[in-house]
XYZ file of C-alpha atoms in Angstrom:
379
model
C 37.571 -4.389 -42.606
C 34.089 -5.197 -41.247
C 34.829 -8.866 -41.816
C 37.902 -8.686 -39.564
C 35.983 -6.919 -36.787
C 33.317 -9.615 -36.956
C 36.024 -12.253 -36.373
C 36.857 -10.663 -33.048
C 33.222 -10.547 -31.992
C 32.622 -14.186 -32.891
C 35.327 -15.698 -30.706
C 33.974 -18.803 -28.956
C 32.418 -17.849 -25.645
C 32.148 -19.939 -22.483
C 31.226 -19.520 -18.840
C 34.657 -18.210 -17.838
C 34.478 -15.194 -20.142
C 33.142 -11.942 -18.683
C 29.916 -10.493 -20.000
C 31.440 -7.485 -21.679
C 30.831 -5.507 -24.821
C 33.749 -4.692 -27.141
C 35.103 -1.171 -26.921
C 33.885 -0.779 -30.512
C 30.298 -0.400 -29.279
C 31.184 2.621 -27.160
C 33.342 4.288 -29.786
C 30.598 3.954 -32.390
C 28.256 5.953 -30.128
C 29.755 9.398 -30.562
C 27.050 11.198 -28.581
C 27.988 9.673 -25.223
C 29.938 12.162 -23.064
C 33.482 11.205 -22.110
C 32.683 10.774 -18.430
C 29.959 8.259 -19.261
C 32.442 6.324 -21.354
C 34.872 6.290 -18.431
C 32.157 4.940 -16.123
C 31.337 2.300 -18.707
C 34.981 1.289 -19.032
C 35.328 1.052 -15.241
C 32.333 -1.280 -15.189
C 33.978 -3.339 -17.913
C 37.201 -3.462 -15.908
C 35.291 -4.704 -12.857
C 33.729 -7.489 -14.933
C 37.154 -8.399 -16.289
C 38.587 -8.481 -12.760
C 35.808 -10.776 -11.539
C 36.289 -13.096 -14.495
C 40.067 -13.404 -14.241
C 40.142 -13.754 -10.458
C 37.580 -16.582 -10.569
C 39.555 -18.684 -13.085
C 42.374 -20.796 -11.621
C 42.878 -23.233 -14.507
C 45.802 -21.715 -16.403
C 44.709 -22.826 -19.892
C 41.189 -21.455 -19.436
C 42.560 -18.271 -17.911
C 44.836 -17.621 -20.888
C 41.941 -18.278 -23.275
C 39.838 -15.784 -21.329
C 42.620 -13.158 -21.395
C 42.894 -13.545 -25.164
C 39.153 -13.046 -25.626
C 39.164 -9.940 -23.440
C 42.171 -8.350 -25.138
C 40.994 -9.064 -28.679
C 37.510 -7.721 -27.960
C 38.550 -4.645 -25.998
C 41.598 -3.654 -28.033
C 40.253 -4.726 -31.450
C 43.224 -6.792 -32.586
C 43.307 -9.899 -34.755
C 45.718 -11.850 -32.577
C 47.403 -11.991 -29.191
C 50.220 -13.916 -27.512
C 51.378 -14.320 -23.921
C 54.967 -14.764 -22.762
C 55.123 -16.264 -19.247
C 57.526 -18.360 -17.186
C 56.992 -22.054 -18.032
C 58.184 -23.045 -14.540
C 59.586 -21.676 -11.305
C 63.040 -23.052 -12.044
C 63.609 -21.003 -15.196
C 64.626 -17.382 -15.723
C 63.074 -17.108 -19.169
C 59.680 -16.013 -20.419
C 58.319 -18.278 -23.137
C 55.491 -17.968 -25.647
C 55.005 -21.714 -25.988
C 51.510 -22.473 -27.274
C 50.014 -19.389 -25.668
C 48.964 -17.474 -28.778
C 46.138 -17.104 -31.252
C 45.955 -15.246 -34.565
C 49.739 -14.669 -34.706
C 52.012 -16.149 -37.370
C 55.104 -17.841 -35.934
C 58.343 -18.776 -37.655
C 59.334 -22.382 -36.886
C 63.020 -21.430 -37.008
C 62.702 -18.862 -34.204
C 62.807 -19.642 -30.492
C 60.188 -17.473 -28.837
C 61.849 -16.822 -25.481
C 62.932 -13.739 -23.541
C 65.800 -14.040 -21.094
C 65.172 -12.173 -17.858
C 68.756 -10.894 -17.839
C 68.592 -9.493 -21.396
C 68.754 -5.850 -22.447
C 65.242 -6.182 -23.881
C 63.855 -7.304 -20.513
C 65.796 -4.668 -18.592
C 64.514 -1.825 -20.753
C 60.873 -2.935 -20.682
C 61.116 -3.548 -16.938
C 62.153 0.063 -16.515
C 59.179 1.520 -18.406
C 56.564 -1.137 -17.455
C 53.879 0.436 -19.656
C 52.453 -0.664 -23.038
C 54.914 0.213 -25.783
C 55.518 -0.122 -29.506
C 58.778 -1.708 -30.624
C 59.775 1.440 -32.493
C 59.968 3.228 -29.128
C 62.839 1.039 -27.912
C 66.391 2.394 -28.011
C 69.269 1.112 -30.130
C 70.783 -1.155 -27.456
C 67.551 -3.149 -27.199
C 67.071 -3.153 -30.986
C 70.304 -5.113 -31.443
C 69.162 -8.012 -29.238
C 67.837 -11.378 -30.381
C 64.748 -10.770 -28.258
C 63.922 -7.639 -30.247
C 64.311 -9.489 -33.559
C 62.166 -12.339 -32.259
C 59.459 -9.979 -31.036
C 59.557 -8.033 -34.324
C 58.835 -11.228 -36.257
C 55.435 -11.367 -34.546
C 54.597 -7.925 -36.040
C 52.946 -6.642 -32.862
C 50.908 -3.439 -32.854
C 51.781 -2.985 -29.168
C 53.338 -4.945 -26.283
C 52.114 -4.757 -22.668
C 54.394 -5.947 -19.833
C 52.706 -7.914 -17.040
C 53.953 -6.389 -13.795
C 53.610 -8.007 -10.362
C 55.326 -6.802 -7.187
C 57.544 -4.446 -9.177
C 58.750 -7.233 -11.487
C 57.776 -8.021 -15.063
C 56.507 -11.611 -15.115
C 55.236 -11.718 -18.683
C 54.270 -9.871 -21.869
C 51.004 -9.513 -23.746
C 51.760 -9.187 -27.464
C 48.912 -7.733 -29.513
C 48.617 -8.400 -33.226
C 47.337 -6.151 -36.014
C 44.862 -3.440 -34.983
C 41.444 -3.565 -36.595
C 40.651 0.103 -37.217
C 37.165 1.349 -37.875
C 36.327 3.576 -40.839
C 38.102 6.961 -40.693
C 39.975 5.946 -37.551
C 43.680 5.647 -36.849
C 45.027 2.182 -36.157
C 47.341 3.535 -33.464
C 46.485 3.368 -29.765
C 45.456 6.521 -27.943
C 46.834 7.311 -24.481
C 43.430 6.435 -23.063
C 43.499 3.005 -24.733
C 47.078 2.395 -23.599
C 45.980 3.102 -20.044
C 43.085 0.675 -20.419
C 45.480 -1.965 -21.762
C 47.797 -1.286 -18.820
C 44.903 -1.974 -16.418
C 43.956 -5.193 -18.204
C 47.594 -6.333 -18.185
C 47.846 -5.589 -14.451
C 44.796 -7.747 -13.719
C 46.088 -10.462 -16.037
C 49.448 -10.453 -14.253
C 47.878 -11.168 -10.861
C 45.551 -13.821 -12.311
C 48.346 -15.602 -14.214
C 50.538 -15.618 -11.109
C 47.745 -17.115 -8.980
C 46.887 -19.725 -11.603
C 50.576 -20.610 -12.015
C 50.909 -21.167 -8.263
C 47.871 -23.466 -8.329
C 49.324 -25.226 -11.371
C 52.653 -25.799 -9.630
C 51.123 -26.910 -6.331
C 48.824 -29.391 -8.093
C 51.481 -30.913 -10.368
C 53.755 -33.881 -9.682
C 57.268 -32.538 -10.222
C 58.675 -35.823 -11.561
C 56.045 -36.710 -14.174
C 54.541 -33.218 -14.747
C 51.078 -34.767 -14.403
C 48.423 -33.620 -11.940
C 48.459 -34.827 -8.357
C 45.833 -37.236 -7.067
C 43.934 -34.747 -4.871
C 43.616 -32.216 -7.703
C 42.431 -34.937 -10.081
C 39.699 -35.959 -7.624
C 38.533 -32.368 -7.195
C 38.297 -31.858 -10.951
C 36.630 -35.248 -11.475
C 33.951 -34.320 -8.915
C 33.206 -31.168 -10.914
C 33.128 -33.114 -14.190
C 30.687 -35.664 -12.727
C 28.332 -32.842 -11.731
C 28.693 -31.281 -15.187
C 28.013 -34.628 -16.882
C 24.703 -34.991 -15.070
C 23.756 -31.356 -15.606
C 24.440 -31.466 -19.357
C 23.657 -35.149 -19.901
C 27.157 -35.739 -21.294
C 29.320 -38.880 -21.158
C 32.387 -39.205 -18.928
C 34.989 -41.945 -18.593
C 37.985 -42.709 -16.388
C 41.082 -44.777 -17.169
C 43.533 -46.230 -14.660
C 46.983 -47.523 -15.673
C 49.610 -49.464 -13.771
C 53.145 -50.227 -14.988
C 53.621 -53.991 -15.126
C 56.405 -55.450 -12.940
C 57.624 -51.962 -12.094
C 59.642 -53.175 -9.104
C 62.094 -54.994 -11.375
C 63.310 -51.710 -12.893
C 64.228 -50.374 -9.462
C 65.760 -53.677 -8.360
C 67.732 -54.407 -11.539
C 68.793 -50.930 -12.628
C 68.299 -48.659 -9.618
C 65.708 -46.072 -8.607
C 66.966 -43.556 -11.174
C 65.912 -46.022 -13.862
C 62.526 -46.400 -12.215
C 62.127 -42.617 -12.310
C 63.018 -42.624 -16.000
C 60.351 -45.254 -16.740
C 57.739 -43.256 -14.817
C 58.612 -40.090 -16.744
C 58.477 -41.813 -20.119
C 55.125 -43.475 -19.444
C 53.756 -40.148 -18.166
C 55.024 -38.435 -21.336
C 53.268 -40.979 -23.561
C 50.007 -40.590 -21.645
C 50.217 -36.794 -21.713
C 50.954 -36.665 -25.449
C 48.117 -39.091 -26.249
C 45.187 -37.370 -24.559
C 43.247 -34.323 -25.710
C 43.284 -30.739 -24.444
C 40.081 -31.210 -22.411
C 41.296 -34.473 -20.837
C 43.340 -34.694 -17.648
C 45.991 -37.171 -16.516
C 47.339 -37.607 -12.994
C 49.929 -39.601 -11.140
C 47.631 -41.514 -8.823
C 50.453 -42.882 -6.713
C 53.627 -44.923 -7.172
C 53.466 -46.380 -10.665
C 49.713 -45.821 -11.147
C 48.167 -43.187 -13.391
C 44.598 -41.995 -13.957
C 43.059 -40.230 -16.948
C 39.742 -38.370 -17.056
C 37.975 -38.204 -20.436
C 35.072 -35.697 -20.418
C 32.676 -36.262 -23.290
C 33.959 -39.806 -23.985
C 31.723 -42.877 -24.036
C 32.786 -46.469 -23.444
C 33.968 -47.105 -27.012
C 36.057 -43.919 -27.161
C 37.547 -44.559 -23.726
C 38.522 -48.116 -24.651
C 40.080 -46.838 -27.879
C 42.137 -44.257 -25.968
C 43.237 -46.828 -23.379
C 44.320 -49.265 -26.062
C 46.188 -46.537 -27.953
C 48.181 -45.617 -24.836
C 48.831 -49.268 -23.977
C 50.113 -49.969 -27.497
C 52.326 -46.853 -27.518
C 53.987 -47.854 -24.248
C 54.573 -51.391 -25.493
C 56.099 -50.117 -28.758
C 58.257 -47.440 -27.118
C 62.006 -48.016 -26.868
C 62.888 -47.411 -23.227
C 66.630 -46.809 -23.425
C 68.474 -46.196 -20.171
C 72.269 -46.290 -19.704
C 72.835 -48.383 -22.839
C 70.040 -50.766 -21.890
C 66.943 -51.344 -24.066
C 64.046 -52.213 -21.792
C 60.559 -53.540 -22.506
C 57.772 -51.816 -20.593
C 54.069 -52.672 -20.612
C 51.059 -51.327 -18.748
C 47.703 -52.724 -17.667
C 44.521 -50.673 -17.761
C 41.014 -50.491 -16.345
C 38.220 -48.362 -17.847
C 34.988 -47.127 -16.264
C 32.160 -45.099 -17.825
C 29.553 -42.971 -16.105
C 26.171 -44.090 -17.418
C 22.745 -42.733 -16.533
C 21.258 -46.204 -17.101
C 23.638 -48.871 -15.785
C 26.274 -46.911 -13.820
C 24.879 -43.656 -12.336
C 27.957 -43.021 -10.180
C 28.013 -39.752 -8.207
C 31.267 -40.155 -6.247
C 34.707 -39.553 -7.764
C 36.204 -42.160 -5.419
C 33.680 -44.828 -6.445
C 34.229 -43.959 -10.101
C 38.012 -44.383 -9.856
C 37.634 -47.527 -7.709
C 35.633 -49.095 -10.538
C 38.467 -48.447 -12.989
C 40.904 -49.773 -10.383
C 38.942 -53.034 -10.058
C 38.943 -53.406 -13.854
C 42.700 -52.766 -13.825
C 43.275 -55.694 -11.486
C 41.189 -57.924 -13.745
C 43.672 -56.986 -16.500
C 46.534 -57.996 -14.207
C 44.896 -61.340 -13.383
C 44.389 -61.943 -17.104
C 48.103 -61.720 -17.894
C 48.758 -57.957 -17.810
C 49.422 -55.668 -20.821
C 45.715 -55.465 -21.666
C 42.603 -53.315 -21.151
C 39.483 -54.287 -19.188
C 36.151 -52.477 -19.002
C 34.325 -52.174 -15.671
C 30.936 -53.738 -16.403
C 28.157 -54.969 -14.078
C 30.099 -58.113 -13.149
C 32.913 -55.974 -11.724
C 30.504 -53.666 -9.843
C 29.059 -56.705 -8.086
């Protein structure tokens, strides 16, 4: 069992995690009076609150919540059901889990008009599945949740509504200790879930307000803000950074020949290909019209050119099929790299402008190709 506990303690840490000690440390010190433990836990809760409220990137926030829950509650896995968008009335697990075993044949969703949701909305406190009544046990949501083998489930409550669920995996009990949760621990989990609910809601609002609704990529202003931060980080840590800019070749013809709905379809498909091609730490945006930008933290010139060429080739090979019409779509690309020696750029606008200039070299050279922004383009 010590090996499993060590797994929880060795979760990758980063700057957005709070500086907290697992609850294990307190429980191993049996001589500390209960009131001192309560003061300690309140201090921990304050650190957790500061951490979650300062993180507005949804992916990083969820990662931070997982670290906190696994460390504080001593579980080997955790999942988070949240609304994937404002237009849906379902809570989805998606990719928001770690340490849990999923069944590929099961759809991990909870309808907000289901008996399962209604019953948990009524109680709104951490619960074990065995506590639910027979009407909820007969639902597909109950069967789905049971397949995750949770030790406990904590609803995320905001403004008197449940807007998500934290699902905790197997409990890692210490020697001579019950694996079940005490009332004190359930109350602590309730507090963590309450903080997580507010933080997830805030991050989701930022996510929605910074996302282009048609392509589901980031908006230009958000991309520039994040690129500014990444430029500062690149200088601070002496790490590489590259930017790509794409433009759909002869885009106007799709609107003129097939209508604006076809043009929207082409934009969405190209955005999908870009999004599916880049890594988790990369960021793509709809720069404007039919132009797209991609930020590649940690990528040097060679890696950036490889990524640009991969995306270009995927678009060219893709079958764009709209209203019984097979269409050929190509894109042109410009690539720029931040370099401490030959390109010490400090402005996000200048950085993107360099990629833009390289993009137009690609267009002058016949389109459907990739150009790197070297010294000749800077001058």
